[in-house]
């Protein structure tokens, strides 16, 4: 996985047909997805439940791009190896998931994955001051984690601008997760983001039988950012 700051659209399979993940992933990749975002929820850290390492392992063989696993679970550490074994390229933990996030990031890199760190909307970016050299990706949540289809929280734009300045030349991706549409995407791209997760805005109107809308939706997000420098 090489590093650059080009725009990457990462459809979240949280909005895909749960009975058909393999074909859904192949369809969005064929329609222009750059990464595949996989939302793992435990019904404890967030008020919703999705799936765990066996499902991730099963869908891995359908992913040709990057498997971006977003862990909305607490604790994290007991499961890192299982998600690494399942084939995660990026493994993202929440800063709020426990008292030892530094150790968690060490363990993620130790397991051979890129280390991602997610921040809830209420968490200040200064919380990253002593962690930046431990991370390969920072995920700024622009909704409260737990569900797809929520409204974008605009206060996070200033957070991303500050984060971009803090990162400087470090090879760290800035990922935005929640409420991304062709209206909100350019705000975040301008603020410095390079990975835009989008669930409902990518999967709406399409299906495995009729995947063309996925491509139109991905292009609409991409084009909305094109007007920027
Ligand atoms: C929210 C998840 C997101 C979600 C995004 O807890 O982490 O990845 O699927 O969905 P949309 O794009 O519909 O806000
Ligand atoms: Zn997510």
Short mmCIF file of C-alpha atoms and ligand atoms in Angstrom, two decimals:
data_model
loop_
_atom_site.label_atom_id
_atom_site.label_comp_id
_atom_site.label_asym_id
_atom_site.label_seq_id
_atom_site.Cartn_x
_atom_site.Cartn_y
_atom_site.Cartn_z
CA UNK A 1 0.00 0.00 0.00
CA UNK A 2 1.78 3.15 -1.17
CA UNK A 3 1.07 6.61 0.21
CA UNK A 4 -0.28 9.63 -1.63
CA UNK A 5 -2.79 12.40 -1.03
CA UNK A 6 -4.91 11.81 -4.11
CA UNK A 7 -8.66 11.61 -3.52
CA UNK A 8 -9.90 8.14 -2.59
CA UNK A 9 -13.56 7.20 -2.28
CA UNK A 10 -14.20 4.38 0.18
CA UNK A 11 -17.74 2.96 0.01
CA UNK A 12 -18.94 1.60 3.35
CA UNK A 13 -20.50 -1.83 3.02
CA UNK A 14 -22.76 -0.90 5.93
CA UNK A 15 -25.10 0.38 3.21
CA UNK A 16 -24.72 -2.69 0.96
CA UNK A 17 -26.97 -5.75 0.79
CA UNK A 18 -25.87 -7.78 3.83
CA UNK A 19 -26.91 -11.02 2.11
CA UNK A 20 -24.58 -10.34 -0.80
CA UNK A 21 -21.34 -8.66 0.34
CA UNK A 22 -19.05 -10.43 -2.14
CA UNK A 23 -20.93 -9.29 -5.22
CA UNK A 24 -21.64 -5.85 -3.77
CA UNK A 25 -17.91 -5.28 -3.22
CA UNK A 26 -17.06 -6.47 -6.73
CA UNK A 27 -19.76 -4.18 -8.12
CA UNK A 28 -18.59 -1.00 -6.35
CA UNK A 29 -14.96 -1.71 -7.21
CA UNK A 30 -15.91 -2.17 -10.88
CA UNK A 31 -17.77 1.14 -10.61
CA UNK A 32 -14.73 3.06 -9.37
CA UNK A 33 -14.34 2.57 -5.60
CA UNK A 34 -10.75 3.15 -4.45
CA UNK A 35 -10.97 1.45 -1.05
CA UNK A 36 -13.59 -0.72 0.69
CA UNK A 37 -14.62 0.50 4.16
CA UNK A 38 -15.77 -2.18 6.60
CA UNK A 39 -17.66 -1.03 9.71
CA UNK A 40 -17.28 -3.35 12.70
CA UNK A 41 -19.66 -2.58 15.60
CA UNK A 42 -20.00 -4.35 18.92
CA UNK A 43 -23.28 -3.10 20.44
CA UNK A 44 -21.25 -1.72 23.36
CA UNK A 45 -18.89 0.99 22.12
CA UNK A 46 -21.65 1.96 19.67
CA UNK A 47 -25.36 1.15 19.88
CA UNK A 48 -25.39 -1.18 16.88
CA UNK A 49 -24.00 -4.61 15.95
CA UNK A 50 -22.55 -5.69 12.63
CA UNK A 51 -19.96 -8.40 12.18
CA UNK A 52 -16.53 -9.67 13.20
CA UNK A 53 -13.33 -11.27 11.88
CA UNK A 54 -14.88 -14.33 10.14
CA UNK A 55 -17.02 -12.11 7.92
CA UNK A 56 -14.00 -9.90 7.18
CA UNK A 57 -12.00 -12.97 6.19
CA UNK A 58 -14.81 -14.20 3.95
CA UNK A 59 -15.11 -10.91 2.04
CA UNK A 60 -11.34 -10.36 1.79
CA UNK A 61 -11.10 -12.48 -1.35
CA UNK A 62 -13.59 -10.22 -3.10
CA UNK A 63 -11.57 -7.05 -2.37
CA UNK A 64 -8.92 -6.12 -4.92
CA UNK A 65 -8.26 -2.61 -3.60
CA UNK A 66 -7.70 -1.77 0.06
CA UNK A 67 -9.57 -3.35 2.96
CA UNK A 68 -10.15 -0.50 5.41
CA UNK A 69 -11.52 -1.90 8.67
CA UNK A 70 -13.10 0.58 11.10
CA UNK A 71 -13.36 -0.93 14.56
CA UNK A 72 -16.16 0.58 16.63
CA UNK A 73 -15.49 -1.84 19.45
CA UNK A 74 -14.15 -1.78 23.01
CA UNK A 75 -11.90 -3.37 24.04
CA UNK A 76 -9.83 -3.48 20.84
CA UNK A 77 -6.60 -5.27 21.75
CA UNK A 78 -7.96 -8.84 22.13
CA UNK A 79 -9.22 -8.75 18.52
CA UNK A 80 -6.32 -7.10 16.64
CA UNK A 81 -4.67 -10.33 15.59
CA UNK A 82 -7.92 -11.82 14.32
CA UNK A 83 -8.64 -8.79 12.13
CA UNK A 84 -5.05 -8.77 10.87
CA UNK A 85 -5.40 -12.48 10.02
CA UNK A 86 -8.65 -11.69 8.25
CA UNK A 87 -6.63 -9.51 5.87
CA UNK A 88 -7.23 -5.91 6.97
CA UNK A 89 -4.85 -3.50 5.23
CA UNK A 90 -5.83 -0.60 7.48
CA UNK A 91 -7.07 -1.30 11.00
CA UNK A 92 -8.62 1.73 12.70
CA UNK A 93 -9.37 1.93 16.41
CA UNK A 94 -11.17 4.73 18.25
CA UNK A 95 -9.20 6.97 20.56
CA UNK A 96 -12.17 6.79 22.92
CA UNK A 97 -12.18 2.98 23.03
CA UNK A 98 -9.94 2.64 26.07
CA UNK A 99 -7.20 4.09 28.24
CA UNK A 100 -4.28 2.59 26.32
CA UNK A 101 -4.64 3.77 22.75
CA UNK A 102 -0.84 4.10 22.39
CA UNK A 103 -0.44 0.39 23.11
CA UNK A 104 -3.30 -0.42 20.73
CA UNK A 105 -1.60 1.46 17.87
CA UNK A 106 1.68 -0.34 18.57
CA UNK A 107 -0.15 -3.66 18.46
CA UNK A 108 -1.88 -2.84 15.17
CA UNK A 109 1.43 -2.01 13.49
CA UNK A 110 2.98 -5.02 15.18
CA UNK A 111 0.35 -7.20 13.55
CA UNK A 112 1.40 -5.91 10.14
CA UNK A 113 -1.47 -3.50 9.42
CA UNK A 114 -1.49 0.21 8.79
CA UNK A 115 -2.65 1.86 12.01
CA UNK A 116 -5.71 4.08 11.89
CA UNK A 117 -7.01 6.26 14.71
CA UNK A 118 -10.61 7.50 14.71
CA UNK A 119 -11.89 10.52 16.61
CA UNK A 120 -15.52 10.99 17.62
CA UNK A 121 -17.02 14.41 16.86
CA UNK A 122 -16.61 15.54 20.50
CA UNK A 123 -12.92 14.62 20.74
CA UNK A 124 -10.45 17.48 20.26
CA UNK A 125 -7.71 17.08 17.69
CA UNK A 126 -5.09 17.98 20.32
CA UNK A 127 -5.64 14.47 21.70
CA UNK A 128 -3.35 13.39 18.84
CA UNK A 129 -0.37 15.43 20.03
CA UNK A 130 1.62 12.44 21.26
CA UNK A 131 0.26 9.89 18.84
CA UNK A 132 0.98 11.25 15.38
CA UNK A 133 4.15 9.22 14.90
CA UNK A 134 2.16 6.08 15.69
CA UNK A 135 -0.49 6.41 12.99
CA UNK A 136 -0.84 5.92 9.24
CA UNK A 137 -4.40 7.29 9.05
CA UNK A 138 -6.59 9.58 11.13
CA UNK A 139 -10.33 9.09 10.70
CA UNK A 140 -12.38 12.15 11.61
CA UNK A 141 -15.96 11.12 12.35
CA UNK A 142 -18.44 13.60 10.93
CA UNK A 143 -21.38 11.76 12.52
CA UNK A 144 -21.66 9.95 15.83
CA UNK A 145 -20.59 6.40 15.00
CA UNK A 146 -23.13 3.60 14.92
CA UNK A 147 -25.36 4.12 11.91
CA UNK A 148 -25.27 5.01 8.24
CA UNK A 149 -27.37 7.76 6.72
CA UNK A 150 -26.89 10.43 9.41
CA UNK A 151 -26.41 14.15 8.94
CA UNK A 152 -22.92 15.60 8.46
CA UNK A 153 -21.63 17.61 11.46
CA UNK A 154 -20.15 20.84 10.09
CA UNK A 155 -18.08 21.70 13.17
CA UNK A 156 -15.61 19.03 12.06
CA UNK A 157 -14.35 21.10 9.13
CA UNK A 158 -12.20 23.26 11.41
CA UNK A 159 -10.92 20.09 13.11
CA UNK A 160 -9.70 18.71 9.79
CA UNK A 161 -7.98 22.00 8.89
CA UNK A 162 -6.10 21.93 12.20
CA UNK A 163 -5.27 18.26 11.74
CA UNK A 164 -3.92 18.85 8.24
CA UNK A 165 -1.56 21.53 9.60
CA UNK A 166 -0.46 19.25 12.46
CA UNK A 167 0.36 16.41 10.07
CA UNK A 168 2.63 18.51 7.86
CA UNK A 169 4.76 16.25 5.67
CA UNK A 170 4.06 13.06 7.58
CA UNK A 171 2.64 10.26 5.39
CA UNK A 172 -0.68 10.11 7.24
CA UNK A 173 -4.03 9.78 5.48
CA UNK A 174 -6.91 11.97 6.60
CA UNK A 175 -10.15 10.04 6.30
CA UNK A 176 -13.64 11.45 6.78
CA UNK A 177 -16.47 9.17 7.84
CA UNK A 178 -20.16 10.07 7.97
CA UNK A 179 -22.62 12.10 5.94
CA UNK A 180 -20.38 12.44 2.86
CA UNK A 181 -22.34 13.55 -0.23
CA UNK A 182 -21.45 15.64 -3.29
CA UNK A 183 -22.36 18.67 -1.12
CA UNK A 184 -20.16 17.87 1.87
CA UNK A 185 -17.25 16.10 0.09
CA UNK A 186 -15.64 19.28 -1.33
CA UNK A 187 -15.69 20.94 2.10
CA UNK A 188 -13.60 18.12 3.50
CA UNK A 189 -11.33 17.80 0.48
CA UNK A 190 -10.59 21.53 0.74
CA UNK A 191 -9.88 21.14 4.45
CA UNK A 192 -7.23 18.51 3.67
CA UNK A 193 -8.88 15.08 3.56
CA UNK A 194 -7.79 12.43 1.07
CA UNK A 195 -10.04 9.43 1.94
CA UNK A 196 -13.80 9.99 1.89
CA UNK A 197 -15.97 7.18 3.27
CA UNK A 198 -19.49 7.14 1.87
CA UNK A 199 -22.18 4.58 2.58
CA UNK A 200 -25.68 5.72 1.72
CA UNK A 201 -24.49 8.25 -0.89
CA UNK A 202 -22.74 5.48 -2.89
CA UNK A 203 -25.21 2.60 -2.59
CA UNK A 204 -28.45 4.56 -3.06
CA UNK A 205 -30.42 3.70 -6.17
CA UNK A 206 -28.26 0.75 -7.25
CA UNK A 207 -27.96 -3.00 -6.74
CA UNK A 208 -25.81 -5.93 -7.86
CA UNK A 209 -28.24 -6.39 -10.76
CA UNK A 210 -28.14 -2.68 -11.62
CA UNK A 211 -24.74 -1.35 -10.48
CA UNK A 212 -24.54 1.69 -12.78
CA UNK A 213 -25.95 4.05 -10.09
CA UNK A 214 -22.98 3.11 -7.86
CA UNK A 215 -20.66 4.48 -10.53
CA UNK A 216 -22.76 7.62 -11.00
CA UNK A 217 -22.79 8.20 -7.24
CA UNK A 218 -19.02 7.71 -6.92
CA UNK A 219 -18.37 10.03 -9.86
CA UNK A 220 -20.70 12.66 -8.41
CA UNK A 221 -18.64 12.73 -5.20
CA UNK A 222 -15.36 12.77 -7.13
CA UNK A 223 -16.48 15.50 -9.52
CA UNK A 224 -17.73 17.66 -6.65
CA UNK A 225 -14.11 17.82 -5.47
CA UNK A 226 -12.65 18.47 -8.94
CA UNK A 227 -13.37 22.18 -8.87
CA UNK A 228 -10.82 22.48 -6.08
CA UNK A 229 -7.14 23.03 -6.67
C1 LIG B 1 -20.87 5.16 10.94
C2 LIG B 1 -19.94 4.41 10.03
C3 LIG B 1 -19.85 4.96 8.65
C4 LIG B 1 -21.15 4.91 7.90
C5 LIG B 1 -21.17 6.01 6.92
O1 LIG B 1 -20.77 4.65 12.21
O2 LIG B 1 -18.62 4.40 10.57
O3 LIG B 1 -18.82 4.36 7.92
O4 LIG B 1 -21.36 3.70 7.25
O5 LIG B 1 -22.44 6.03 6.33
P1 LIG B 1 -23.01 7.31 5.58
O6 LIG B 1 -22.05 7.63 4.45
O7 LIG B 1 -24.33 6.86 5.10
O8 LIG B 1 -23.05 8.43 6.58
ZN1 LIG B 2 -16.90 3.78 9.29
#
